[in-house]
Short mmCIF file of C-alpha atoms and ligand atoms in Angstrom, two decimals:
data_model
loop_
_atom_site.label_atom_id
_atom_site.label_comp_id
_atom_site.label_asym_id
_atom_site.label_seq_id
_atom_site.Cartn_x
_atom_site.Cartn_y
_atom_site.Cartn_z
CA UNK A 1 0.00 0.00 0.00
CA UNK A 2 2.68 2.45 1.18
CA UNK A 3 4.82 1.68 -1.82
CA UNK A 4 1.86 2.27 -4.15
CA UNK A 5 1.08 5.63 -2.56
CA UNK A 6 4.72 6.66 -2.80
CA UNK A 7 4.78 5.66 -6.44
CA UNK A 8 1.64 7.71 -7.16
CA UNK A 9 3.11 10.68 -5.29
CA UNK A 10 6.30 10.53 -7.30
CA UNK A 11 4.33 10.42 -10.58
CA UNK A 12 2.32 13.47 -9.57
CA UNK A 13 5.49 15.27 -8.60
CA UNK A 14 7.25 14.49 -11.83
CA UNK A 15 4.26 15.69 -13.87
CA UNK A 16 4.12 18.89 -11.86
CA UNK A 17 7.87 19.32 -12.26
CA UNK A 18 7.58 18.80 -16.01
CA UNK A 19 4.90 21.47 -16.32
CA UNK A 20 6.78 23.93 -14.18
CA UNK A 21 9.88 23.40 -16.33
CA UNK A 22 7.76 24.07 -19.40
CA UNK A 23 6.46 27.25 -17.78
CA UNK A 24 9.99 28.42 -16.92
CA UNK A 25 11.04 27.74 -20.47
CA UNK A 26 8.22 29.72 -22.07
CA UNK A 27 8.77 32.56 -19.61
CA UNK A 28 12.48 32.81 -20.31
CA UNK A 29 12.11 32.77 -24.08
CA UNK A 30 9.57 35.59 -24.18
CA UNK A 31 11.04 38.97 -25.12
CA UNK A 32 12.33 40.92 -22.10
CA UNK A 33 9.69 42.90 -20.26
CA UNK A 34 10.01 46.67 -20.53
CA UNK A 35 8.63 47.70 -17.18
CA UNK A 36 12.06 49.02 -16.36
CA UNK A 37 13.49 52.27 -17.56
CA UNK A 38 16.91 53.81 -17.17
CA UNK A 39 16.85 57.27 -15.64
CA UNK A 40 20.52 58.07 -16.18
CA UNK A 41 23.28 56.12 -17.87
CA UNK A 42 26.94 57.01 -17.94
CA UNK A 43 29.45 55.00 -19.92
CA UNK A 44 33.24 55.29 -19.87
CA UNK A 45 35.10 53.41 -22.58
CA UNK A 46 38.78 52.98 -21.85
CA UNK A 47 40.85 52.41 -25.00
CA UNK A 48 44.25 53.02 -23.38
CA UNK A 49 45.25 49.34 -23.54
CA UNK A 50 44.63 46.63 -26.13
CA UNK A 51 41.99 45.26 -23.78
CA UNK A 52 38.88 47.44 -23.92
CA UNK A 53 37.31 48.18 -20.54
CA UNK A 54 33.81 49.67 -20.38
CA UNK A 55 32.41 51.07 -17.12
CA UNK A 56 28.66 51.64 -17.02
CA UNK A 57 26.69 53.37 -14.31
CA UNK A 58 22.94 52.82 -14.68
CA UNK A 59 20.17 54.21 -12.53
CA UNK A 60 17.29 51.83 -13.16
CA UNK A 61 13.68 52.45 -12.16
CA UNK A 62 10.74 50.07 -12.11
CA UNK A 63 7.75 51.80 -13.71
CA UNK A 64 5.52 48.71 -13.73
CA UNK A 65 3.38 47.07 -11.08
CA UNK A 66 5.20 43.75 -10.77
CA UNK A 67 8.54 43.59 -8.95
CA UNK A 68 11.58 43.06 -11.18
CA UNK A 69 14.27 40.58 -10.12
CA UNK A 70 16.68 41.04 -13.03
CA UNK A 71 18.10 43.76 -15.22
CA UNK A 72 19.27 42.94 -18.74
CA UNK A 73 22.40 44.21 -20.47
CA UNK A 74 22.28 44.15 -24.26
CA UNK A 75 25.21 43.57 -26.61
CA UNK A 76 25.50 43.53 -30.37
CA UNK A 77 26.44 40.05 -31.66
CA UNK A 78 29.91 41.32 -32.65
CA UNK A 79 30.66 42.64 -29.17
CA UNK A 80 29.17 39.63 -27.45
CA UNK A 81 31.70 37.36 -29.20
CA UNK A 82 34.58 39.40 -27.80
CA UNK A 83 33.33 39.73 -24.23
CA UNK A 84 35.85 38.35 -21.76
CA UNK A 85 34.14 39.36 -18.56
CA UNK A 86 30.98 41.08 -17.27
CA UNK A 87 30.78 42.18 -13.63
CA UNK A 88 28.06 44.10 -11.82
CA UNK A 89 27.57 45.58 -8.38
CA UNK A 90 24.76 47.48 -6.68
CA UNK A 91 25.70 50.80 -5.13
CA UNK A 92 24.16 51.29 -1.70
CA UNK A 93 24.37 54.24 0.68
CA UNK A 94 24.89 57.92 0.10
CA UNK A 95 27.84 59.66 -1.52
CA UNK A 96 30.56 59.37 1.13
CA UNK A 97 29.50 56.04 2.60
CA UNK A 98 28.84 54.28 -0.69
CA UNK A 99 29.53 50.57 -0.75
CA UNK A 100 29.21 48.09 -3.57
CA UNK A 101 27.55 44.70 -3.32
CA UNK A 102 28.60 42.28 -6.06
CA UNK A 103 25.71 40.82 -8.09
CA UNK A 104 25.48 37.66 -10.09
CA UNK A 105 25.66 38.11 -13.86
CA UNK A 106 24.89 35.37 -16.38
CA UNK A 107 24.36 35.10 -20.13
CA UNK A 108 20.67 35.02 -20.88
CA UNK A 109 18.93 33.65 -23.97
CA UNK A 110 16.10 35.46 -25.74
CA UNK A 111 15.89 33.94 -29.21
CA UNK A 112 13.48 36.49 -30.71
CA UNK A 113 15.54 39.54 -29.75
CA UNK A 114 15.74 42.21 -32.46
CA UNK A 115 18.78 42.16 -34.78
CA UNK A 116 20.40 39.24 -32.99
CA UNK A 117 20.92 41.19 -29.77
CA UNK A 118 22.55 39.14 -27.01
CA UNK A 119 21.98 39.57 -23.31
CA UNK A 120 23.52 39.23 -19.92
CA UNK A 121 21.16 39.20 -16.99
CA UNK A 122 22.03 40.84 -13.66
CA UNK A 123 20.23 39.21 -10.72
CA UNK A 124 19.25 41.76 -8.10
CA UNK A 125 19.69 40.89 -4.43
CA UNK A 126 16.06 41.78 -3.77
CA UNK A 127 13.40 42.47 -6.40
CA UNK A 128 12.90 46.09 -7.39
CA UNK A 129 9.39 47.14 -6.32
CA UNK A 130 7.03 49.54 -8.04
CA UNK A 131 8.54 53.05 -8.47
CA UNK A 132 11.78 51.95 -6.76
CA UNK A 133 15.15 52.62 -8.31
CA UNK A 134 18.66 51.18 -7.97
CA UNK A 135 22.11 52.25 -9.13
CA UNK A 136 24.20 49.58 -10.83
CA UNK A 137 27.92 49.71 -11.55
CA UNK A 138 28.92 47.46 -14.43
CA UNK A 139 32.28 46.58 -15.92
CA UNK A 140 32.69 44.61 -19.10
CA UNK A 141 35.82 43.85 -21.05
CA UNK A 142 36.35 43.22 -24.75
CA UNK A 143 39.36 41.52 -26.32
CA UNK A 144 40.50 41.59 -29.97
CA UNK A 145 38.26 44.62 -30.49
CA UNK A 146 40.84 47.14 -31.75
CA UNK A 147 41.43 46.45 -35.41
CA UNK A 148 44.82 47.66 -36.72
CA UNK A 149 44.44 49.93 -39.74
CA UNK A 150 46.64 50.03 -41.73
CA UNK A 151 46.98 46.31 -41.09
CA UNK A 152 50.72 46.45 -41.90
CA UNK A 153 53.21 49.06 -40.76
CA UNK A 154 56.96 49.54 -41.15
CA UNK A 155 59.40 49.78 -38.28
CA UNK A 156 59.27 53.59 -38.17
CA UNK A 157 55.48 53.92 -38.22
CA UNK A 158 53.09 54.35 -35.34
CA UNK A 159 50.20 51.90 -34.89
CA UNK A 160 46.64 53.04 -35.66
CA UNK A 161 43.50 51.08 -34.81
CA UNK A 162 39.75 51.20 -35.40
CA UNK A 163 37.23 50.90 -32.60
CA UNK A 164 33.57 50.22 -33.46
CA UNK A 165 30.70 50.89 -31.09
CA UNK A 166 27.43 52.80 -30.80
CA UNK A 167 27.17 56.43 -29.68
CA UNK A 168 24.03 55.54 -27.75
CA UNK A 169 23.98 52.67 -25.29
CA UNK A 170 22.28 49.56 -26.64
CA UNK A 171 19.58 48.57 -24.17
CA UNK A 172 16.21 46.80 -24.08
CA UNK A 173 14.98 49.69 -21.91
CA UNK A 174 14.08 53.29 -22.55
CA UNK A 175 16.99 55.56 -21.49
CA UNK A 176 15.99 59.03 -20.34
CA UNK A 177 19.42 60.57 -20.18
CA UNK A 178 22.83 59.29 -21.17
CA UNK A 179 26.39 60.25 -22.07
CA UNK A 180 29.51 58.31 -23.11
CA UNK A 181 33.15 59.19 -22.65
CA UNK A 182 35.92 57.53 -24.66
CA UNK A 183 39.46 57.68 -23.34
CA UNK A 184 42.24 57.32 -25.90
CA UNK A 185 45.92 56.53 -25.10
CA UNK A 186 47.22 59.65 -26.85
CA UNK A 187 45.62 62.79 -28.23
CA UNK A 188 46.30 61.52 -31.76
CA UNK A 189 42.88 60.61 -33.12
CA UNK A 190 42.79 60.38 -36.91
CA UNK A 191 39.02 60.50 -37.22
CA UNK A 192 35.81 59.75 -35.38
CA UNK A 193 32.12 59.62 -36.25
CA UNK A 194 30.10 62.56 -34.97
CA UNK A 195 26.66 62.05 -33.49
CA UNK A 196 25.77 65.50 -32.19
CA UNK A 197 26.46 66.58 -29.55
CA UNK A 198 30.03 65.21 -29.83
CA UNK A 199 33.02 66.85 -28.27
CA UNK A 200 36.74 66.15 -28.16
CA UNK A 201 39.49 67.53 -25.97
CA UNK A 202 42.92 66.01 -25.40
CA UNK A 203 42.58 62.30 -24.83
CA UNK A 204 38.83 62.37 -24.21
CA UNK A 205 35.98 62.07 -26.67
CA UNK A 206 32.46 62.74 -25.44
CA UNK A 207 29.20 61.49 -26.99
CA UNK A 208 26.00 63.03 -25.63
CA UNK A 209 24.17 63.92 -23.53
CA UNK A 210 21.30 62.27 -25.40
CA UNK A 211 17.76 62.34 -24.07
CA UNK A 212 14.87 59.90 -24.30
CA UNK A 213 16.24 57.13 -26.46
CA UNK A 214 13.90 54.24 -27.27
CA UNK A 215 14.73 50.64 -26.49
CA UNK A 216 17.26 49.16 -28.96
CA UNK A 217 18.41 52.57 -30.23
CA UNK A 218 21.75 52.12 -32.01
CA UNK A 219 23.96 54.61 -33.71
CA UNK A 220 27.22 53.13 -35.05
CA UNK A 221 30.45 55.08 -34.64
CA UNK A 222 34.02 54.37 -35.74
CA UNK A 223 36.99 55.89 -33.95
CA UNK A 224 40.42 55.76 -35.62
CA UNK A 225 43.10 56.29 -33.01
CA UNK A 226 46.76 55.79 -32.22
CA UNK A 227 47.53 52.94 -29.82
CA UNK A 228 51.14 51.81 -29.42
CA UNK A 229 50.62 49.58 -26.42
CA UNK A 230 51.96 46.06 -26.31
CA UNK A 231 49.27 43.96 -27.99
CA UNK A 232 50.45 40.94 -26.04
CA UNK A 233 48.30 37.90 -26.72
CA UNK A 234 49.12 34.42 -25.45
CA UNK A 235 47.47 32.19 -28.01
CA UNK A 236 47.92 29.18 -25.81
CA UNK A 237 49.02 28.89 -22.23
CA UNK A 238 49.33 25.63 -20.35
CA UNK A 239 50.08 25.86 -16.63
CA UNK A 240 50.91 22.71 -14.76
CA UNK A 241 50.71 22.89 -10.97
CA UNK A 242 52.12 19.78 -9.39
CA UNK A 243 51.52 19.16 -5.71
CA UNK A 244 54.00 17.09 -3.75
CA UNK A 245 53.20 16.48 -0.11
CA UNK A 246 56.96 16.39 0.48
CA UNK A 247 57.00 20.17 0.75
CA UNK A 248 56.70 21.97 -2.56
CA UNK A 249 54.43 22.93 -5.42
CA UNK A 250 56.10 22.97 -8.81
CA UNK A 251 54.62 25.25 -11.48
CA UNK A 252 55.54 24.94 -15.16
CA UNK A 253 54.03 27.32 -17.70
CA UNK A 254 54.23 26.89 -21.48
CA UNK A 255 53.62 30.08 -23.43
CA UNK A 256 52.83 30.72 -27.08
CA UNK A 257 53.06 34.50 -27.17
CA UNK A 258 52.16 36.71 -30.15
CA UNK A 259 52.07 40.40 -30.96
CA UNK A 260 48.51 40.86 -32.20
CA UNK A 261 48.91 44.43 -33.45
CA UNK A 262 49.56 45.71 -36.98
CA UNK A 263 51.84 43.32 -38.86
CA UNK A 264 55.46 44.31 -39.31
CA UNK A 265 56.34 45.21 -42.90
CA UNK A 266 59.82 45.09 -44.40
CA UNK A 267 63.00 43.94 -42.74
CA UNK A 268 63.88 44.46 -39.12
CA UNK A 269 66.84 46.76 -38.52
CA UNK A 270 68.36 46.18 -35.10
CA UNK A 271 70.71 49.13 -35.57
CA UNK A 272 67.84 51.52 -36.15
CA UNK A 273 65.85 49.90 -33.36
CA UNK A 274 68.62 50.40 -30.84
CA UNK A 275 69.79 53.82 -31.92
CA UNK A 276 66.38 55.50 -32.12
CA UNK A 277 64.22 53.68 -29.57
CA UNK A 278 61.65 56.49 -29.23
CA UNK A 279 60.53 56.41 -32.86
CA UNK A 280 61.62 53.03 -34.13
CA UNK A 281 59.30 50.12 -33.42
CA UNK A 282 57.11 52.08 -30.99
CA UNK A 283 54.40 49.43 -31.11
CA UNK A 284 56.82 46.54 -30.50
CA UNK A 285 57.67 45.16 -27.11
CA UNK A 286 60.96 43.98 -25.67
CA UNK A 287 59.92 42.62 -22.31
CA UNK A 288 56.96 41.63 -20.21
CA UNK A 289 56.44 41.54 -16.49
CA UNK A 290 55.27 38.34 -14.81
CA UNK A 291 53.86 38.57 -11.31
CA UNK A 292 54.69 35.45 -9.29
CA UNK A 293 53.93 34.49 -5.68
CA UNK A 294 56.13 36.08 -2.94
CA UNK A 295 58.17 33.06 -1.89
CA UNK A 296 59.14 31.56 -5.26
CA UNK A 297 62.33 29.58 -5.63
CA UNK A 298 64.24 27.83 -8.44
CA UNK A 299 62.84 30.18 -11.09
CA UNK A 300 63.84 29.47 -14.67
CA UNK A 301 62.92 30.88 -18.05
CA UNK A 302 63.88 29.05 -21.19
CA UNK A 303 62.92 28.45 -24.81
CA UNK A 304 63.77 25.81 -27.43
CA UNK A 305 67.39 26.97 -27.60
CA UNK A 306 68.02 26.88 -23.84
CA UNK A 307 68.05 29.08 -20.77
CA UNK A 308 67.48 32.78 -21.29
CA UNK A 309 69.57 34.58 -18.72
CA UNK A 310 68.33 38.11 -19.41
CA UNK A 311 65.50 37.84 -16.92
CA UNK A 312 65.43 39.67 -13.64
CA UNK A 313 63.67 38.56 -10.49
CA UNK A 314 62.65 40.97 -7.74
CA UNK A 315 60.93 39.70 -4.64
CA UNK A 316 59.33 41.33 -1.65
CA UNK A 317 56.91 40.11 1.00
CA UNK A 318 53.81 40.60 -1.20
CA UNK A 319 54.89 39.40 -4.63
CA UNK A 320 57.77 38.53 -6.93
CA UNK A 321 58.26 40.20 -10.25
CA UNK A 322 60.01 38.44 -13.08
CA UNK A 323 61.01 40.63 -15.99
CA UNK A 324 61.18 38.38 -19.00
CA UNK A 325 62.90 39.41 -22.17
CA UNK A 326 62.51 37.19 -25.24
CA UNK A 327 65.57 36.77 -27.48
CA UNK A 328 64.29 39.42 -29.92
CA UNK A 329 61.80 42.28 -29.63
CA UNK A 330 58.30 41.30 -30.77
CA UNK A 331 56.81 43.18 -33.72
CA UNK A 332 53.29 42.83 -35.09
CA UNK A 333 52.58 39.26 -36.17
CA UNK A 334 55.76 37.88 -34.53
CA UNK A 335 55.64 35.04 -32.07
CA UNK A 336 57.73 33.60 -29.27
CA UNK A 337 57.38 30.35 -27.37
CA UNK A 338 58.96 29.87 -23.98
CA UNK A 339 58.63 28.15 -20.64
CA UNK A 340 58.66 29.64 -17.15
CA UNK A 341 59.06 27.33 -14.16
CA UNK A 342 59.23 27.87 -10.42
CA UNK A 343 58.57 26.28 -7.07
CA UNK A 344 56.51 27.66 -4.19
CA UNK A 345 56.26 26.43 -0.58
CA UNK A 346 53.46 23.95 -0.01
CA UNK A 347 52.16 25.63 3.15
CA UNK A 348 51.41 28.88 1.29
CA UNK A 349 48.86 27.28 -1.01
CA UNK A 350 47.72 23.94 0.42
CA UNK A 351 45.22 23.92 3.27
CA UNK A 352 42.88 21.62 5.12
CA UNK A 353 39.15 22.32 4.88
CA UNK A 354 36.65 21.97 7.73
CA UNK A 355 35.42 18.70 6.24
CA UNK A 356 38.92 17.19 6.55
CA UNK A 357 39.74 17.25 2.85
CA UNK A 358 42.71 19.14 1.51
CA UNK A 359 42.59 21.96 -0.97
CA UNK A 360 44.88 23.95 -3.19
CA UNK A 361 44.14 27.68 -3.27
CA UNK A 362 46.00 29.19 -6.20
CA UNK A 363 45.66 32.09 -8.64
CA UNK A 364 43.80 31.50 -11.90
CA UNK A 365 44.69 33.36 -15.11
CA UNK A 366 48.03 34.42 -16.53
CA UNK A 367 50.87 36.00 -14.53
CA UNK A 368 51.97 38.25 -17.45
CA UNK A 369 50.73 41.81 -17.04
CA UNK A 370 48.02 43.24 -19.34
CA UNK A 371 47.88 40.13 -21.49
CA UNK A 372 45.00 38.34 -23.17
CA UNK A 373 45.05 34.54 -23.19
CA UNK A 374 43.03 33.03 -26.04
CA UNK A 375 43.10 29.55 -24.56
CA UNK A 376 44.19 28.79 -21.02
CA UNK A 377 44.62 25.26 -19.66
CA UNK A 378 45.44 24.72 -16.00
CA UNK A 379 46.44 21.21 -14.98
CA UNK A 380 46.55 20.51 -11.27
CA UNK A 381 48.51 17.32 -10.69
CA UNK A 382 47.42 15.79 -7.38
CA UNK A 383 49.61 13.45 -5.32
CA UNK A 384 49.25 9.76 -6.07
CA UNK A 385 46.37 8.20 -4.17
CA UNK A 386 44.20 11.37 -4.04
CA UNK A 387 40.44 10.78 -4.08
CA UNK A 388 37.29 12.74 -4.96
CA UNK A 389 38.86 15.76 -6.64
CA UNK A 390 36.66 18.77 -7.36
CA UNK A 391 37.45 22.28 -8.54
CA UNK A 392 35.84 25.58 -7.66
CA UNK A 393 36.27 28.86 -9.55
CA UNK A 394 34.28 32.11 -9.35
CA UNK A 395 33.35 31.88 -13.06
CA UNK A 396 32.54 29.08 -15.48
CA UNK A 397 35.45 26.91 -16.57
CA UNK A 398 35.45 23.63 -18.46
CA UNK A 399 36.55 20.77 -16.25
CA UNK A 400 37.88 17.31 -17.00
CA UNK A 401 40.18 14.67 -15.53
CA UNK A 402 43.35 13.00 -16.73
CA UNK A 403 45.89 10.59 -15.30
CA UNK A 404 49.60 11.31 -15.34
CA UNK A 405 52.40 8.84 -14.67
CA UNK A 406 55.76 9.92 -13.41
CA UNK A 407 58.68 8.25 -11.65
CA UNK A 408 57.69 5.44 -9.32
CA UNK A 409 53.97 5.93 -9.82
CA UNK A 410 51.93 2.77 -9.62
CA UNK A 411 48.36 3.87 -10.16
CA UNK A 412 49.19 7.28 -11.65
CA UNK A 413 48.29 10.76 -10.46
CA UNK A 414 44.91 12.35 -10.94
CA UNK A 415 45.09 15.56 -12.93
CA UNK A 416 42.28 18.11 -12.69
CA UNK A 417 42.15 19.98 -15.99
CA UNK A 418 40.53 23.43 -16.15
CA UNK A 419 40.07 25.23 -19.44
CA UNK A 420 38.94 28.73 -20.27
CA UNK A 421 38.94 30.82 -23.42
CA UNK A 422 39.41 34.57 -23.62
CA UNK A 423 41.13 35.23 -20.31
CA UNK A 424 42.02 38.77 -19.13
CA UNK A 425 44.02 40.01 -16.09
CA UNK A 426 40.78 40.39 -14.09
CA UNK A 427 40.57 36.58 -14.10
CA UNK A 428 43.67 36.41 -11.87
CA UNK A 429 41.66 35.47 -8.78
CA UNK A 430 41.95 32.48 -6.43
CA UNK A 431 40.45 29.12 -7.41
CA UNK A 432 40.42 25.91 -5.38
CA UNK A 433 40.89 22.22 -6.01
CA UNK A 434 39.62 19.99 -3.20
CA UNK A 435 40.64 16.34 -2.71
CA UNK A 436 40.90 13.64 -0.09
CA UNK A 437 44.23 12.09 0.70
CA UNK A 438 45.27 9.29 2.99
CA UNK A 439 48.72 10.13 4.49
CA UNK A 440 49.61 6.40 4.35
CA UNK A 441 50.02 6.94 0.61
CA UNK A 442 52.98 9.20 1.28
CA UNK A 443 54.79 6.10 2.49
CA UNK A 444 54.02 4.12 -0.65
CA UNK A 445 56.93 5.43 -2.70
CA UNK A 446 59.59 5.22 0.03
CA UNK A 447 58.35 1.73 0.90
CA UNK A 448 58.62 0.75 -2.72
CA UNK A 449 62.18 2.05 -2.85
CA UNK A 450 63.08 0.21 0.33
CA UNK A 451 61.61 -3.05 -0.90
CA UNK A 452 63.32 -2.63 -4.26
CA UNK A 453 66.68 -2.20 -2.53
CA UNK A 454 65.92 -5.11 -0.28
CA UNK A 455 65.12 -7.35 -3.24
CA UNK A 456 68.27 -6.19 -4.96
CA UNK A 457 70.26 -7.01 -1.83
CA UNK A 458 68.71 -10.48 -1.61
CA UNK A 459 69.46 -11.02 -5.30
CA UNK A 460 73.10 -10.03 -4.75
CA UNK A 461 73.47 -12.41 -1.87
CA UNK A 462 71.86 -15.19 -3.84
CA UNK A 463 74.18 -14.47 -6.76
CA UNK A 464 77.30 -14.45 -4.58
CA UNK A 465 76.18 -17.61 -2.87
CA UNK A 466 75.60 -19.31 -6.19
CA UNK A 467 78.95 -18.09 -7.47
CA UNK A 468 80.72 -19.58 -4.46
CA UNK A 469 78.88 -22.86 -4.74
CA UNK A 470 80.05 -23.26 -8.35
CA UNK A 471 83.67 -22.62 -7.43
CA UNK A 472 83.61 -25.29 -4.76
C1 NAG B 1 18.07 46.38 -37.06
O1 NAG B 1 19.06 46.65 -38.02
C2 NAG B 1 18.64 47.45 -39.09
C3 NAG B 1 19.75 47.52 -40.11
O2 NAG B 1 20.99 47.56 -39.48
C4 NAG B 1 18.22 48.83 -38.59
O3 NAG B 1 17.79 49.63 -39.66
C5 NAG B 1 17.10 48.67 -37.59
O4 NAG B 1 16.80 49.91 -37.02
C6 NAG B 1 17.53 47.70 -36.49
N1 NAG B 1 16.39 47.43 -35.66
C7 NAG B 1 16.43 47.50 -34.35
C8 NAG B 1 15.18 47.23 -33.61
O5 NAG B 1 17.46 47.79 -33.76
C1 NAG B 2 69.04 26.38 -16.85
O1 NAG B 2 68.74 26.94 -15.60
C2 NAG B 2 68.39 26.00 -14.61
C3 NAG B 2 67.98 26.74 -13.38
O2 NAG B 2 68.73 27.87 -13.17
C4 NAG B 2 69.57 25.09 -14.37
O3 NAG B 2 69.23 24.11 -13.40
C5 NAG B 2 69.92 24.39 -15.67
O4 NAG B 2 71.07 23.60 -15.49
C6 NAG B 2 70.19 25.41 -16.76
N1 NAG B 2 70.36 24.70 -18.02
C7 NAG B 2 71.28 25.04 -18.90
C8 NAG B 2 71.32 24.23 -20.14
O5 NAG B 2 72.06 25.95 -18.70
C1 NAG B 3 42.46 31.75 -1.09
O1 NAG B 3 43.50 32.73 -0.93
C2 NAG B 3 43.07 34.08 -0.88
C3 NAG B 3 44.28 34.95 -0.73
O2 NAG B 3 45.32 34.54 -1.53
C4 NAG B 3 42.11 34.29 0.27
O3 NAG B 3 41.65 35.63 0.27
C5 NAG B 3 40.95 33.34 0.16
O4 NAG B 3 40.12 33.46 1.28
C6 NAG B 3 41.45 31.91 0.04
N1 NAG B 3 40.30 31.03 -0.21
C7 NAG B 3 40.06 29.93 0.50
C8 NAG B 3 38.84 29.16 0.15
O5 NAG B 3 40.82 29.57 1.39
#
């Protein structure tokens, strides 16, 4: 009887669940509601690096009856593909005592959006009631969004790039008042689209203020500006973090670095490069700074040819800085592959959690400053005999497992593999890998060595004994 009732209950529940899922699905695919409006919007676009950073301040008001739990950010399909990161926070408190509460931001699907618009949805901490308003601070970052033009330059030329955007902020909501500021690295701006009122002074370009723009207003602009920063892109980076419970963590990083700016045309003249450094090869770069943990040891930097000695290491109590200098300066389109390796003390990064498992707490991302990584792979090699590994990062990463065999391994080591595309310096935040480990396993390898020696010893004795017996 009881079993029958339970069975019926579970059927009813699964039907209910199915219908509620259906409901959620139809709700989420309907076009975004427009009960929200933006009272003021301010956008600052920072083009002073090769990574584009956009800071948005939105004052959002709920003009409808129903409370609103999310606010949508709209992106053109082209920008969406180059987004590396979207962060949002709610500003609370008055001017002097303002604090920011981080909010969750996730990509959000609305298939029938006009012109292929893509969305991110910001989840509010508590729903916005009727006639209430909230101030949101948003940061998003775009990579590979400055297009070199001309695409090829000679050693004595400066690098110019195009930046495409809209003078008005793309949004599914009505915007009452808005303005955008664009910051350029130098005051050399070849040209820019005007959408009146537009104003330029020094390194700042101002679009707006614009009033009462309808949802999905868009007004394309192109800015042609000088940008001689190091367009340092690591096409592929593999970081291996190997944990040994015998006291150290060994990190090995394989880099495939490229200069993603305007391609270098003609031959490279080292004489000209060295004698007139201020005008020759201004968009090239000679060295990069890697930020490593404070207590690093046995640092090396090498490429296919061998050790590169022209690197400098500076350490203090907070961090270590390794200045790495490839064998030749990198011009547009040029590449360099190299390896950096170092050890760090185990107790700085390996801890025990409340549940009794162990965890590694290490920095995600790439240690090179102001660098984009197209494809990052982090491999955490756990000690042999580790169980139940799991990884935790503050953003989505692809996870998988591998097994690695090294010296004296019997069952192999579990490797937790984390992968992420389009990584920017803001991704250099701690991530954790949890695992269980039985300390008895630490004895496995020494025991194996001891027994191997013992067997060898026995074999020797047996051999000697045999030898003697033949001579007799
Ligand atoms: C969609 O794109 C077309 C052509 O680019 C433009 O004329 C139209 O205004 C856009 N529609 C919306 C709703 O943005
Ligand atoms: C390269 O440097 C490392 C660490 O300093 C050293 O152990 C190794 O012997 C060097 N190799 C060569 C080929 O010089
Ligand atoms: C990881 O380390 C950072 C500092 O490096 C610390 O702020 C954070 O609380 C640590 N996380 C965990 C889960 O221990």
